[in-house]
């Protein structure tokens, strides 16, 4: 059983140093696991045999923390003290297996320790079997719910590095700092394929490409669970949201997604499959429906596909209140009893039922009436206990925060900065960037002076809007620009807030006296339903600011601090330079300023297609018929910037694209090599992208498909030959019978660093 860690690790794309780290940890883990897994299984069976139905069902309850605190569930708190009477109900009587969420503010690691210890000790002293709870939390960009932790870039920014090592390190730091707070289970990473630019949770995803998503997800899983989980610096991941969450047909959160099964298998399941193979210990279901069928009651995807075909041995957990939502949102169940029965019988192992334990009474009743089989309950509890034993929670239910000396350390801050710097993507540069450091600058805009906007949602609080929890030592873009250019050279005017003009006219007046304008535009931190929008363009007031500033004739650099790609087509021509910062986290201000002034040579590339028009928002892996234009030609794809696009302060030249074979047969490997030369005069990091294009297929082929990438460093004048290996597996697609196939015919390899100008070479494939 290799669910803890699959040694068939995909290491090829990792840097050399990471390769060494992983090789060591894989072999250690491999050795440890052989003994450990069977040991875990034995312990699980022994404990399960002693449990009553009530105790088993208690394990399936994932209750919200406020339910064991005094006061209203959603009441404001600035301290969290456990309520013994409530613990008696939920931890003793019902024996809840899991607690999740925050008290509404971000406790320090010491406060977290006392909270978790309080519950674990209570259970030890008051319950028959003393089964520890597992604490679950959304530490999605660093341990964001632990005050003082390292607030890393959001996933979409990490994706723009195209560097799985950055995902690995983020997983590692996040798990370490979570565990410093006695939090062992993280509701992350997000493996959703984000196909809808309107969707407000794009910032939490790795973007639109299934291959890039898979590579980053696997790296994050390994970074989090690196030592096989017994080590108290790891976290069990919870990969989410299974399935099709990022593809709501109307672009709204939790909306129905219409995805035929062959597409589900081709694009949406692979990142989860890779995560399972990498050892992911749990998976969260998606709150939405796919083809009208709510994921939480879809036995086919949970039991047949996930647990069956993919062989997933971990825990399937519901999203927040999602059994109830089968009634009130999906209208697919008439009563709570029916909803519970449908969800548990579909394969749900643990219900995130935040407010109370009513679901336990319901499950028990359903079992007693023969409507849920005991074997289903045993399967669920086995998975939950396996997770707890794997995490060593029975022996180490909490950990002393004092032992975690790297928490919030300089070392982690540097990793954070490096990840943010590597993410930043230069979208336009008309001979303006980098700026000289003694230039006179006006900096303005909603995103110029806010740590909250740099961090986005899930930052100390759910929506990340509270400024009280920001670290005063961190720099906004404004602070960092001042440190670079000198206080006296920098003028700051707010200009606008998110939606409204504040003092655009003052900004325009001040602009007349400077050399350059830096306009920082951005999105208000938001997630889930509060992040739903109806229109994709950047809010009007922010665009107006740029339009008015442009009238001064001064050169403008736009910095975008946003999760999803807000349309900028009207202001893009007014800017001489455009820098995409995504949601870069606590070190993002410094990273942006260092790009502006040339201390960092930007090398990030877009992990999604940046649309120019609302009515022309397509993922890059669309069909030729999707881009038929009004003249009946095929030029109807008008993105502002393509997936995989990003400039640098240097230039690269690609040449000598070579394929090892003209005709590939059966399982043969195809070796691809390409030379990349740094033709500029500064060093840079370049992402080399390899796409495959199937020229003809029964199911209309995608215009292209990413199959490999690598990141290389080149000094000025230096050339490197970059090599890749692919096989027929990389060329397969899913047919209407849901089989992965590849048909005989012509294919192309597209190689390069700019999707607009790739080198192309043809080969023939024969089964
Ligand atoms: C979100 C999940 C999250 C869960 C627990 C839900 O509303 O959709 O992504 O993990 O809450 O906080």
XYZ file of C-alpha atoms and ligand atoms in Angstrom:
779
model
C 0.000 0.000 0.000
C 1.745 3.159 -1.098
C -0.769 5.863 -0.423
C 1.542 7.682 1.932
C 4.180 8.483 -0.577
C 4.647 7.205 -4.059
C 8.314 6.760 -4.809
C 7.600 7.046 -8.526
C 8.143 10.700 -7.891
C 8.196 12.998 -10.865
C 11.465 14.592 -10.083
C 12.575 15.531 -13.529
C 11.489 19.116 -13.349
C 12.858 19.868 -9.919
C 16.101 21.686 -9.426
C 19.208 19.724 -8.555
C 19.176 20.688 -4.892
C 15.577 19.621 -4.476
C 16.348 16.399 -6.249
C 18.870 15.587 -3.556
C 16.469 16.488 -0.757
C 13.684 14.455 -2.240
C 15.779 11.445 -3.042
C 16.891 11.309 0.550
C 13.429 11.782 1.963
C 11.889 9.294 -0.422
C 14.312 6.588 0.534
C 13.918 7.377 4.230
C 10.198 7.502 3.851
C 10.201 4.365 1.799
C 12.058 2.473 4.509
C 10.053 3.936 7.306
C 6.782 3.328 5.557
C 7.157 -0.363 4.948
C 7.131 -0.898 8.688
C 4.912 2.023 9.469
C 2.059 1.361 7.101
C 1.389 -2.170 8.225
C 1.798 -1.010 11.781
C -0.767 1.728 11.131
C -3.174 -0.723 9.527
C -2.887 -3.047 12.500
C -3.587 -0.246 14.938
C -6.558 0.915 12.884
C -8.113 -2.559 12.906
C -7.516 -3.043 16.624
C -9.152 0.241 17.506
C -12.021 -0.147 15.064
C -12.857 -3.504 16.634
C -13.347 -1.846 20.004
C -15.577 0.998 18.836
C -19.327 1.297 19.232
C -21.475 2.626 16.418
C -21.753 5.951 18.252
C -18.005 6.248 18.633
C -17.480 5.456 14.981
C -20.003 8.008 13.816
C -18.471 10.630 16.115
C -15.237 10.262 14.192
C -17.100 11.254 11.042
C -18.070 14.638 12.495
C -15.975 17.675 11.576
C -17.224 20.425 13.867
C -16.344 24.139 13.756
C -14.192 25.462 16.593
C -16.735 28.096 17.674
C -19.104 25.263 18.620
C -16.844 24.506 21.604
C -16.280 28.137 22.519
C -18.688 30.280 24.519
C -21.088 32.625 22.711
C -22.682 32.730 19.269
C -21.032 30.664 16.586
C -20.288 33.707 14.410
C -19.888 36.137 17.312
C -16.859 38.433 17.291
C -14.010 37.203 19.510
C -10.572 38.384 20.382
C -9.820 35.514 22.668
C -10.715 31.839 22.560
C -11.340 29.936 25.770
C -12.785 26.461 25.579
C -16.266 25.988 27.007
C -16.272 22.848 29.159
C -20.020 22.317 28.929
C -19.840 22.411 25.134
C -16.824 20.116 25.077
C -18.862 17.720 27.168
C -21.534 17.636 24.471
C -19.372 17.538 21.377
C -16.107 15.923 22.445
C -17.410 13.591 25.149
C -20.977 12.687 24.237
C -20.617 12.786 20.450
C -16.862 12.165 20.317
C -16.265 14.509 17.354
C -13.359 13.267 15.301
C -12.341 16.617 13.947
C -12.450 20.325 14.721
C -11.844 22.933 12.068
C -11.675 26.651 11.452
C -10.580 29.645 13.493
C -12.111 31.509 16.408
C -12.625 34.472 14.044
C -9.217 36.022 14.663
C -5.753 34.560 14.112
C -4.348 33.093 17.344
C -0.608 33.010 17.912
C 1.057 29.606 17.755
C 1.066 29.551 21.554
C -2.681 30.258 21.706
C -3.329 27.567 19.131
C -1.257 25.162 21.185
C -3.321 25.851 24.287
C -6.561 25.471 22.370
C -5.601 22.182 20.743
C -3.987 20.878 23.931
C -7.107 21.812 25.867
C -9.261 19.699 23.580
C -6.845 16.781 23.281
C -6.329 16.606 27.051
C -10.063 16.828 27.610
C -10.606 13.881 25.282
C -7.842 11.865 26.878
C -9.296 12.366 30.317
C -12.959 12.099 29.494
C -13.546 9.655 26.680
C -13.518 5.875 26.722
C -11.003 5.341 23.928
C -9.168 8.670 23.982
C -9.093 9.087 20.206
C -7.470 12.457 19.480
C -9.220 14.963 17.274
C -7.553 15.994 14.050
C -7.545 19.761 13.657
C -8.209 20.987 10.119
C -7.585 24.470 8.762
C -7.234 26.474 5.551
C -3.592 27.479 5.666
C -3.584 28.131 1.978
C -0.686 30.546 1.480
C 1.547 29.814 4.378
C 0.079 29.192 7.803
C -2.105 32.232 7.267
C -4.294 31.579 10.290
C -1.375 31.559 12.729
C -0.372 35.065 13.745
C 3.242 35.820 12.939
C 3.603 33.087 10.319
C 5.228 33.485 6.913
C 2.555 34.744 4.520
C 3.594 33.141 1.258
C 2.361 34.026 -2.250
C -1.056 32.652 -3.179
C -1.144 29.573 -5.389
C -1.739 31.474 -8.619
C 1.467 33.412 -8.021
C 3.397 30.235 -7.272
C 2.004 28.772 -10.475
C 3.464 31.720 -12.387
C 6.944 30.644 -11.289
C 6.432 27.414 -13.230
C 8.817 26.061 -10.641
C 7.535 23.074 -8.648
C 10.347 23.656 -6.190
C 8.535 26.804 -5.061
C 5.360 24.805 -4.461
C 7.373 22.187 -2.571
C 8.994 24.799 -0.334
C 5.686 26.535 0.278
C 4.132 23.227 1.307
C 7.067 22.584 3.596
C 7.064 25.984 5.282
C 3.291 25.943 5.626
C 3.267 22.530 7.257
C 6.118 23.439 9.610
C 4.462 26.654 10.752
C 1.056 24.989 11.028
C 2.489 22.205 13.115
C 4.194 24.833 15.283
C 0.620 25.735 16.204
C -0.380 22.064 16.683
C -2.369 22.140 13.428
C -1.697 18.907 11.513
C -4.245 18.953 8.682
C -4.349 21.545 5.936
C -7.272 22.090 3.544
C -4.892 22.722 0.703
C -3.636 22.497 -2.055
C -6.283 23.481 -4.513
C -6.170 21.278 -7.632
C -9.133 22.860 -9.396
C -8.764 23.482 -13.103
C -9.830 27.119 -13.375
C -11.465 27.547 -16.733
C -13.551 30.607 -15.940
C -11.799 33.968 -15.558
C -14.794 35.338 -13.641
C -14.322 32.786 -10.887
C -13.236 34.498 -7.679
C -11.074 31.666 -6.386
C -8.603 31.620 -9.253
C -6.070 33.078 -6.847
C -6.269 29.884 -4.807
C -5.710 27.700 -7.863
C -2.720 26.912 -10.083
C -4.575 28.258 -13.119
C -6.004 26.631 -16.214
C -3.602 23.953 -17.370
C -4.055 20.388 -16.078
C -0.371 19.526 -16.499
C 0.984 22.605 -14.710
C -1.646 22.106 -12.003
C -0.611 18.472 -11.570
C 3.086 19.262 -11.326
C 2.534 21.998 -8.748
C 0.012 19.965 -6.756
C 2.348 16.987 -6.516
C 5.218 19.204 -5.402
C 3.052 20.879 -2.749
C 1.804 17.515 -1.472
C 5.364 16.262 -1.132
C 6.511 19.465 0.511
C 3.744 19.191 3.101
C 3.876 15.480 3.800
C 7.612 15.193 3.241
C 8.654 12.926 6.074
C 5.829 10.452 5.702
C 3.779 12.381 8.274
C 5.185 10.836 11.441
C 7.499 13.781 11.808
C 5.857 16.688 13.628
C 6.865 19.227 11.024
C 4.552 17.810 8.391
C 0.921 18.353 7.529
C -1.503 15.990 5.905
C -2.849 17.760 2.837
C -6.468 17.910 1.787
C -6.560 18.336 -1.965
C -9.655 20.192 -3.069
C -12.258 20.476 -4.507
C -13.276 17.198 -6.133
C -14.554 17.799 -8.895
C -15.042 20.542 -11.478
C -15.225 23.380 -8.944
C -13.199 25.801 -11.053
C -15.478 25.444 -14.027
C -18.881 26.683 -12.925
C -20.613 27.386 -16.198
C -21.663 30.906 -15.210
C -18.290 31.695 -13.643
C -19.749 31.955 -10.162
C -18.571 30.212 -7.031
C -20.279 26.867 -6.349
C -22.180 27.042 -9.643
C -23.161 24.045 -11.716
C -20.439 22.949 -14.124
C -21.354 21.276 -17.362
C -18.508 18.909 -18.131
C -18.969 15.740 -20.171
C -17.319 12.671 -18.683
C -14.580 12.471 -21.290
C -13.605 16.042 -20.371
C -13.791 15.299 -16.668
C -11.343 12.487 -17.216
C -9.083 14.355 -19.577
C -8.761 17.698 -17.829
C -10.231 17.658 -14.315
C -9.387 14.287 -12.792
C -5.650 14.114 -13.674
C -4.436 16.614 -11.020
C -6.308 14.604 -8.362
C -4.961 11.346 -9.729
C -1.425 12.691 -9.513
C -2.082 13.942 -5.987
C -3.346 10.527 -4.915
C -0.282 8.888 -6.409
C 1.919 11.387 -4.595
C 0.371 10.269 -1.318
C -2.305 12.898 -0.617
C -3.991 11.823 2.614
C -7.362 13.474 2.090
C -9.570 15.048 -0.527
C -12.351 17.596 -0.093
C -15.454 17.381 -2.226
C -16.618 20.299 -4.264
C -19.608 22.277 -3.171
C -20.877 22.554 -6.724
C -22.668 20.181 -9.031
C -21.301 18.717 -12.232
C -23.909 18.186 -14.931
C -26.505 18.984 -12.300
C -25.364 16.203 -9.979
C -24.045 17.599 -6.667
C -20.545 16.252 -6.058
C -21.431 15.457 -2.447
C -23.894 12.777 -3.465
C -22.186 11.583 -6.606
C -21.301 7.976 -5.845
C -19.842 7.532 -9.281
C -17.118 10.129 -8.826
C -16.444 9.472 -5.128
C -16.656 5.725 -4.774
C -16.230 4.405 -8.285
C -13.656 6.817 -9.616
C -11.780 8.281 -6.639
C -11.769 5.353 -4.246
C -12.079 2.692 -6.926
C -10.203 3.588 -10.075
C -7.689 5.908 -8.432
C -7.277 3.640 -5.423
C -7.551 6.509 -2.944
C -7.163 5.204 0.636
C -7.435 8.540 2.409
C -10.325 10.548 3.832
C -13.049 12.122 1.714
C -14.266 15.174 3.604
C -17.207 17.382 2.751
C -16.974 21.090 2.216
C -18.561 23.494 4.722
C -22.178 22.514 5.481
C -22.420 20.722 2.195
C -24.668 17.912 3.319
C -27.202 20.559 4.236
C -26.620 22.311 0.910
C -27.908 19.208 -0.851
C -31.274 20.422 0.386
C -31.098 24.184 0.493
C -28.784 24.895 -2.433
C -28.990 21.945 -4.812
C -32.550 20.913 -4.028
C -31.470 17.350 -4.641
C -32.681 16.062 -1.284
C -35.915 16.911 0.454
C -34.833 16.354 4.036
C -31.654 16.377 6.058
C -32.062 12.642 6.641
C -32.204 11.979 2.920
C -29.260 14.295 2.223
C -27.156 12.547 4.848
C -28.030 9.129 3.508
C -27.187 10.134 -0.056
C -23.859 11.702 0.895
C -22.617 8.918 3.171
C -23.714 6.199 0.787
C -22.006 8.049 -2.049
C -18.721 7.664 -0.147
C -18.392 10.722 2.089
C -16.214 9.813 5.089
C -16.300 12.956 7.173
C -18.908 15.693 7.218
C -17.846 19.283 7.779
C -20.931 20.033 9.790
C -19.791 23.156 11.584
C -22.534 24.117 13.996
C -23.683 21.018 15.854
C -23.786 17.215 15.911
C -27.223 16.597 14.424
C -25.647 14.679 11.584
C -24.363 12.046 14.036
C -27.862 11.280 15.323
C -29.059 11.076 11.734
C -26.297 8.709 10.607
C -26.852 6.455 13.625
C -30.553 6.294 12.882
C -29.864 5.493 9.227
C -27.496 2.678 10.200
C -29.971 1.286 12.719
C -32.624 1.262 10.012
C -30.385 -0.527 7.557
C -30.253 2.453 5.195
C -26.512 2.877 5.599
C -24.506 -0.325 5.881
C -22.116 -0.807 8.752
C -19.437 -1.645 6.209
C -19.736 1.890 4.810
C -19.251 3.357 8.305
C -16.270 1.086 8.901
C -14.740 2.173 5.617
C -15.096 5.833 6.585
C -13.723 5.387 10.099
C -10.865 3.205 8.929
C -9.767 6.057 6.646
C -10.053 8.631 9.425
C -8.131 6.532 11.932
C -5.515 5.769 9.283
C -5.006 9.503 8.855
C -4.708 10.053 12.597
C -2.273 7.180 13.132
C -0.249 8.225 10.113
C 0.102 11.670 11.645
C 1.122 10.057 14.909
C -1.601 12.014 16.707
C -2.202 9.277 19.271
C 1.343 9.719 20.576
C 1.833 13.385 19.726
C -1.569 15.109 19.756
C 0.008 18.573 20.072
C 3.495 19.958 19.921
C 5.346 22.551 21.943
C 5.556 25.721 19.852
C 8.875 26.605 21.457
C 10.506 23.803 19.498
C 9.733 25.441 16.171
C 12.581 27.888 15.954
C 12.223 28.437 12.220
C 8.700 29.813 12.612
C 8.559 33.281 11.057
C 12.340 33.116 10.598
C 14.648 35.059 8.291
C 15.214 31.826 6.392
C 11.509 31.471 5.639
C 11.184 35.147 4.842
C 13.881 34.726 2.226
C 12.094 31.747 0.696
C 8.935 33.820 0.681
C 10.636 36.700 -1.065
C 12.275 34.392 -3.621
C 8.934 32.792 -4.479
C 7.217 36.170 -4.878
C 10.080 37.537 -6.964
C 10.057 34.501 -9.234
C 6.307 34.816 -9.759
C 6.222 38.374 -10.997
C 5.364 38.466 -14.658
C 6.353 41.275 -16.969
C 3.519 41.739 -19.448
C 4.607 44.862 -21.284
C 7.814 46.844 -21.497
C 8.212 49.598 -24.056
C 11.782 50.443 -23.187
C 10.806 51.813 -19.834
C 11.679 49.198 -17.230
C 13.704 48.905 -15.146
C 13.633 52.450 -13.805
C 16.711 54.256 -12.613
C 16.743 54.566 -8.833
C 16.961 58.349 -8.648
C 13.889 58.921 -10.800
C 11.042 61.081 -9.520
C 7.989 58.935 -9.114
C 4.289 59.280 -8.463
C 2.832 56.116 -7.037
C -0.917 55.823 -6.843
C -3.834 53.404 -6.927
C -5.858 51.074 -4.723
C -3.095 48.454 -4.472
C -0.187 50.832 -3.847
C -0.234 50.930 -0.088
C -2.028 47.856 1.191
C -0.685 44.656 2.682
C -4.192 43.210 2.562
C -4.457 43.592 -1.205
C -1.052 41.897 -1.638
C -2.214 38.942 0.450
C -5.826 38.523 -0.664
C -8.397 36.484 1.242
C -7.491 33.767 3.768
C -5.062 36.158 5.382
C -5.366 36.107 9.163
C -9.144 36.321 8.634
C -11.404 34.648 6.079
C -11.759 37.647 3.785
C -8.368 39.078 4.659
C -9.659 42.614 5.072
C -8.746 43.266 8.687
C -5.691 45.505 8.886
C -5.089 44.843 12.608
C -3.245 41.606 11.967
C -0.751 42.904 9.406
C 2.911 42.696 10.256
C 4.135 46.318 10.521
C 7.628 45.302 9.436
C 6.369 44.260 5.989
C 6.466 46.652 3.071
C 3.645 47.646 0.791
C 4.578 48.461 -2.800
C 4.732 52.117 -1.779
C 7.076 51.394 1.160
C 9.345 49.301 -1.019
C 9.421 51.836 -3.847
C 10.386 54.490 -1.304
C 13.199 52.309 0.036
C 14.484 51.867 -3.483
C 14.070 55.386 -4.877
C 14.441 57.388 -1.685
C 11.614 59.034 0.231
C 12.213 62.440 -1.345
C 11.791 61.115 -4.876
C 8.453 59.461 -4.266
C 5.039 61.106 -4.139
C 2.065 59.035 -3.084
C -1.563 59.821 -3.770
C -4.232 57.238 -3.060
C -6.190 58.005 -6.249
C -9.013 55.530 -5.812
C -10.180 52.800 -3.558
C -11.402 49.528 -5.075
C -14.498 50.918 -6.748
C -14.495 54.674 -6.275
C -12.502 57.735 -7.028
C -10.919 59.267 -3.925
C -8.642 61.954 -5.302
C -7.788 61.158 -8.874
C -7.442 64.854 -9.607
C -4.776 65.287 -6.953
C -2.889 62.344 -8.453
C -3.086 63.947 -11.892
C -1.847 67.294 -10.547
C 1.122 65.656 -8.805
C 1.917 63.607 -11.881
C 2.977 66.739 -13.710
C 6.092 67.038 -11.533
C 7.451 63.502 -11.801
C 9.372 61.424 -14.321
C 7.254 58.280 -14.031
C 3.878 57.180 -12.766
C 3.382 53.823 -11.107
C -0.330 52.987 -11.018
C -1.052 50.013 -8.775
C -4.436 48.551 -9.627
C -5.991 45.617 -7.903
C -8.761 43.517 -6.537
C -10.347 43.713 -3.141
C -9.476 40.617 -1.088
C -12.355 38.137 -1.420
C -13.129 34.480 -1.807
C -16.073 32.108 -2.212
C -19.458 33.822 -2.707
C -18.204 37.280 -1.660
C -15.791 37.082 -4.597
C -18.497 36.653 -7.232
C -18.557 39.439 -9.822
C -20.722 40.135 -12.831
C -18.238 41.949 -14.984
C -14.618 41.163 -15.674
C -13.182 44.593 -16.538
C -11.028 46.292 -13.930
C -13.374 48.551 -11.942
C -14.099 51.761 -13.773
C -12.673 54.167 -11.188
C -9.320 52.427 -11.372
C -9.323 52.549 -15.162
C -10.344 56.216 -15.086
C -7.343 56.978 -12.903
C -5.019 55.581 -15.564
C -6.869 57.357 -18.369
C -6.595 60.720 -16.635
C -2.963 60.180 -15.696
C -2.184 59.293 -19.309
C -3.323 62.739 -20.373
C -0.305 64.219 -18.559
C 1.908 62.526 -21.126
C 4.106 61.052 -18.389
C 5.168 57.423 -18.808
C 2.988 54.998 -16.885
C 3.793 51.649 -15.371
C 0.765 49.627 -14.311
C 1.191 47.091 -11.531
C -1.644 44.579 -11.336
C -2.326 43.035 -7.934
C -5.108 40.613 -8.699
C -6.080 36.983 -8.589
C -8.207 36.701 -11.699
C -7.359 38.540 -14.909
C -9.445 41.716 -14.871
C -9.880 43.105 -18.361
C -7.599 46.078 -19.096
C -7.915 46.487 -22.861
C -8.781 50.218 -22.688
C -5.875 51.167 -20.459
C -3.268 48.707 -21.708
C -2.299 50.960 -24.649
C -1.822 53.857 -22.230
C 0.845 52.053 -20.237
C 4.507 51.805 -21.175
C 5.075 48.952 -18.777
C 2.778 46.393 -17.133
C 3.788 44.171 -14.253
C 1.577 41.345 -13.011
C 2.098 40.687 -9.301
C -0.882 38.311 -8.721
C -1.404 38.003 -4.936
C 2.253 37.809 -3.936
C 1.976 37.748 -0.126
C 3.906 39.577 2.559
C 7.111 39.988 0.559
C 5.273 40.989 -2.599
C 5.787 44.725 -2.111
C 9.537 44.284 -2.018
C 9.508 41.896 -4.946
C 7.495 44.308 -7.105
C 9.799 47.230 -6.298
C 12.874 45.096 -6.987
C 11.477 44.254 -10.413
C 10.653 47.899 -11.093
C 14.192 48.983 -10.288
C 15.945 46.017 -11.880
C 17.310 44.184 -8.837
C 15.219 41.278 -10.029
C 15.000 40.253 -13.649
C 11.388 39.085 -13.983
C 10.817 35.577 -15.316
C 7.275 34.548 -14.353
C 4.834 33.436 -17.037
C 1.063 33.546 -16.995
C -0.582 30.379 -15.645
C -3.812 31.372 -17.386
C -5.014 33.111 -20.489
C -5.498 36.826 -19.873
C -8.626 37.748 -21.839
C -9.033 40.994 -23.695
C -12.772 40.785 -24.171
C -15.496 39.426 -21.934
C -16.960 37.578 -24.868
C -13.685 35.976 -25.863
C -12.555 34.344 -22.666
C -11.134 30.968 -23.596
C -8.619 28.671 -21.992
C -5.640 28.097 -24.258
C -6.595 24.440 -24.750
C -9.687 25.278 -26.789
C -10.712 23.852 -30.162
C -10.131 25.392 -33.573
C -13.867 25.875 -34.014
C -13.938 28.017 -30.854
C -11.855 30.644 -32.611
C -13.619 30.925 -35.928
C -13.754 34.609 -36.743
C -16.436 36.732 -38.459
C -14.664 36.308 -41.800
C -14.946 32.543 -41.509
C -11.237 32.370 -40.828
C -9.673 30.984 -37.650
C -8.212 34.080 -36.098
C -10.908 34.609 -33.529
C -8.768 34.130 -30.432
C -8.011 37.571 -29.067
C -6.387 37.234 -25.667
C -4.725 40.225 -24.110
C -1.880 37.863 -23.187
C -1.574 34.161 -23.804
C -1.139 31.368 -21.273
C 2.606 30.953 -20.826
C 3.422 34.532 -21.756
C 5.861 36.700 -19.841
C 8.757 39.004 -20.740
C 12.183 39.495 -19.241
C 14.768 42.286 -19.085
C 16.898 40.084 -21.276
C 16.025 38.273 -24.499
C 16.223 34.623 -25.431
C 16.685 32.978 -28.764
C 15.450 29.456 -29.419
C 17.031 27.288 -32.116
C 17.794 23.713 -33.156
C 14.544 22.118 -32.154
C 15.376 18.440 -32.669
C 13.247 15.317 -32.366
C 14.883 11.924 -31.974
C 12.406 10.257 -34.359
C 10.314 11.226 -37.354
C 7.909 8.410 -36.651
C 7.069 7.289 -33.163
C 5.628 3.796 -32.774
C 3.715 2.338 -29.833
C 5.406 3.048 -26.505
C 8.589 4.437 -27.978
C 10.044 7.538 -26.404
C 10.505 10.754 -28.277
C 13.466 12.865 -27.227
C 13.058 16.568 -27.783
C 15.903 19.007 -27.531
C 16.115 22.721 -28.091
C 18.859 25.310 -27.686
C 18.131 28.440 -25.728
C 20.502 31.403 -25.815
C 20.456 34.475 -23.619
C 20.946 37.180 -26.233
C 20.691 40.130 -23.847
C 23.203 41.547 -21.437
C 21.906 40.393 -18.068
C 21.395 36.952 -16.528
C 17.877 35.568 -16.458
C 15.704 32.591 -15.706
C 13.715 31.288 -18.628
C 10.792 28.891 -18.622
C 11.027 26.558 -21.599
C 7.585 25.326 -22.647
C 6.854 22.217 -24.708
C 3.431 21.762 -26.240
C 2.039 18.986 -28.406
C -0.425 19.617 -31.170
C -2.442 16.762 -32.592
C -3.222 17.703 -36.189
C -6.219 15.399 -36.611
C -8.252 13.375 -34.140
C -11.762 11.970 -34.088
C -12.595 14.234 -31.201
C -11.522 17.624 -32.424
C -8.048 18.153 -30.937
C -7.066 21.049 -28.708
C -5.059 23.741 -30.438
C -2.227 22.615 -28.223
C -1.449 20.901 -24.966
C 1.356 21.584 -22.505
C 3.344 18.400 -21.906
C 6.624 19.521 -20.358
C 8.385 22.616 -19.071
C 11.671 23.426 -17.459
C 13.256 26.436 -15.886
C 16.817 27.289 -16.751
C 19.218 30.033 -15.763
C 21.332 31.672 -18.430
C 24.119 34.202 -18.197
C 24.468 36.792 -20.951
C 25.596 35.112 -24.156
C 25.176 31.633 -22.682
C 23.413 28.829 -24.572
C 21.949 25.707 -23.019
C 20.490 22.660 -24.692
C 17.321 21.628 -22.904
C 16.091 18.073 -23.282
C 12.739 16.458 -22.694
C 11.318 13.004 -23.190
C 7.710 12.292 -24.058
C 5.832 9.209 -25.138
C 2.446 8.307 -26.575
C 0.928 8.779 -23.099
C 1.490 12.507 -23.504
C -0.439 12.479 -26.748
C -3.497 10.606 -25.586
C -6.962 12.048 -25.157
C -10.201 10.629 -23.793
C -12.712 9.406 -26.349
C -16.471 9.268 -26.015
C -16.261 5.813 -24.446
C -14.034 7.382 -21.789
C -10.899 5.560 -22.834
C -7.526 7.235 -23.174
C -6.508 6.768 -26.791
C -4.077 8.056 -29.348
C -4.799 7.764 -33.014
C -2.245 7.325 -35.787
C -1.388 10.573 -37.456
C 0.647 13.762 -37.571
C 1.638 15.683 -34.494
C 3.685 18.783 -33.848
C 6.015 19.701 -31.048
C 5.925 23.403 -30.201
C 8.905 24.602 -28.178
C 9.688 28.040 -26.842
C 9.236 30.628 -24.159
C 6.693 32.823 -25.865
C 3.438 31.238 -27.022
C 3.266 33.711 -29.912
C 6.492 32.512 -31.471
C 7.254 28.860 -30.885
C 9.565 26.623 -32.890
C 7.579 23.817 -34.504
C 8.587 20.343 -35.643
C 6.389 17.574 -36.989
C 6.413 13.846 -36.295
C 4.176 10.935 -37.109
C 2.677 8.585 -34.551
C 1.726 4.986 -35.259
C 0.066 2.708 -32.706
C -14.387 26.318 1.246
C -13.257 25.337 1.375
C -12.654 25.405 2.750
C -13.745 25.153 3.781
C -13.252 25.162 5.212
C -15.374 26.163 2.399
O -16.365 27.110 2.391
O -15.052 26.125 0.022
O -12.281 25.597 0.386
O -11.622 24.481 2.878
O -14.728 26.154 3.641
O -12.936 26.425 5.632
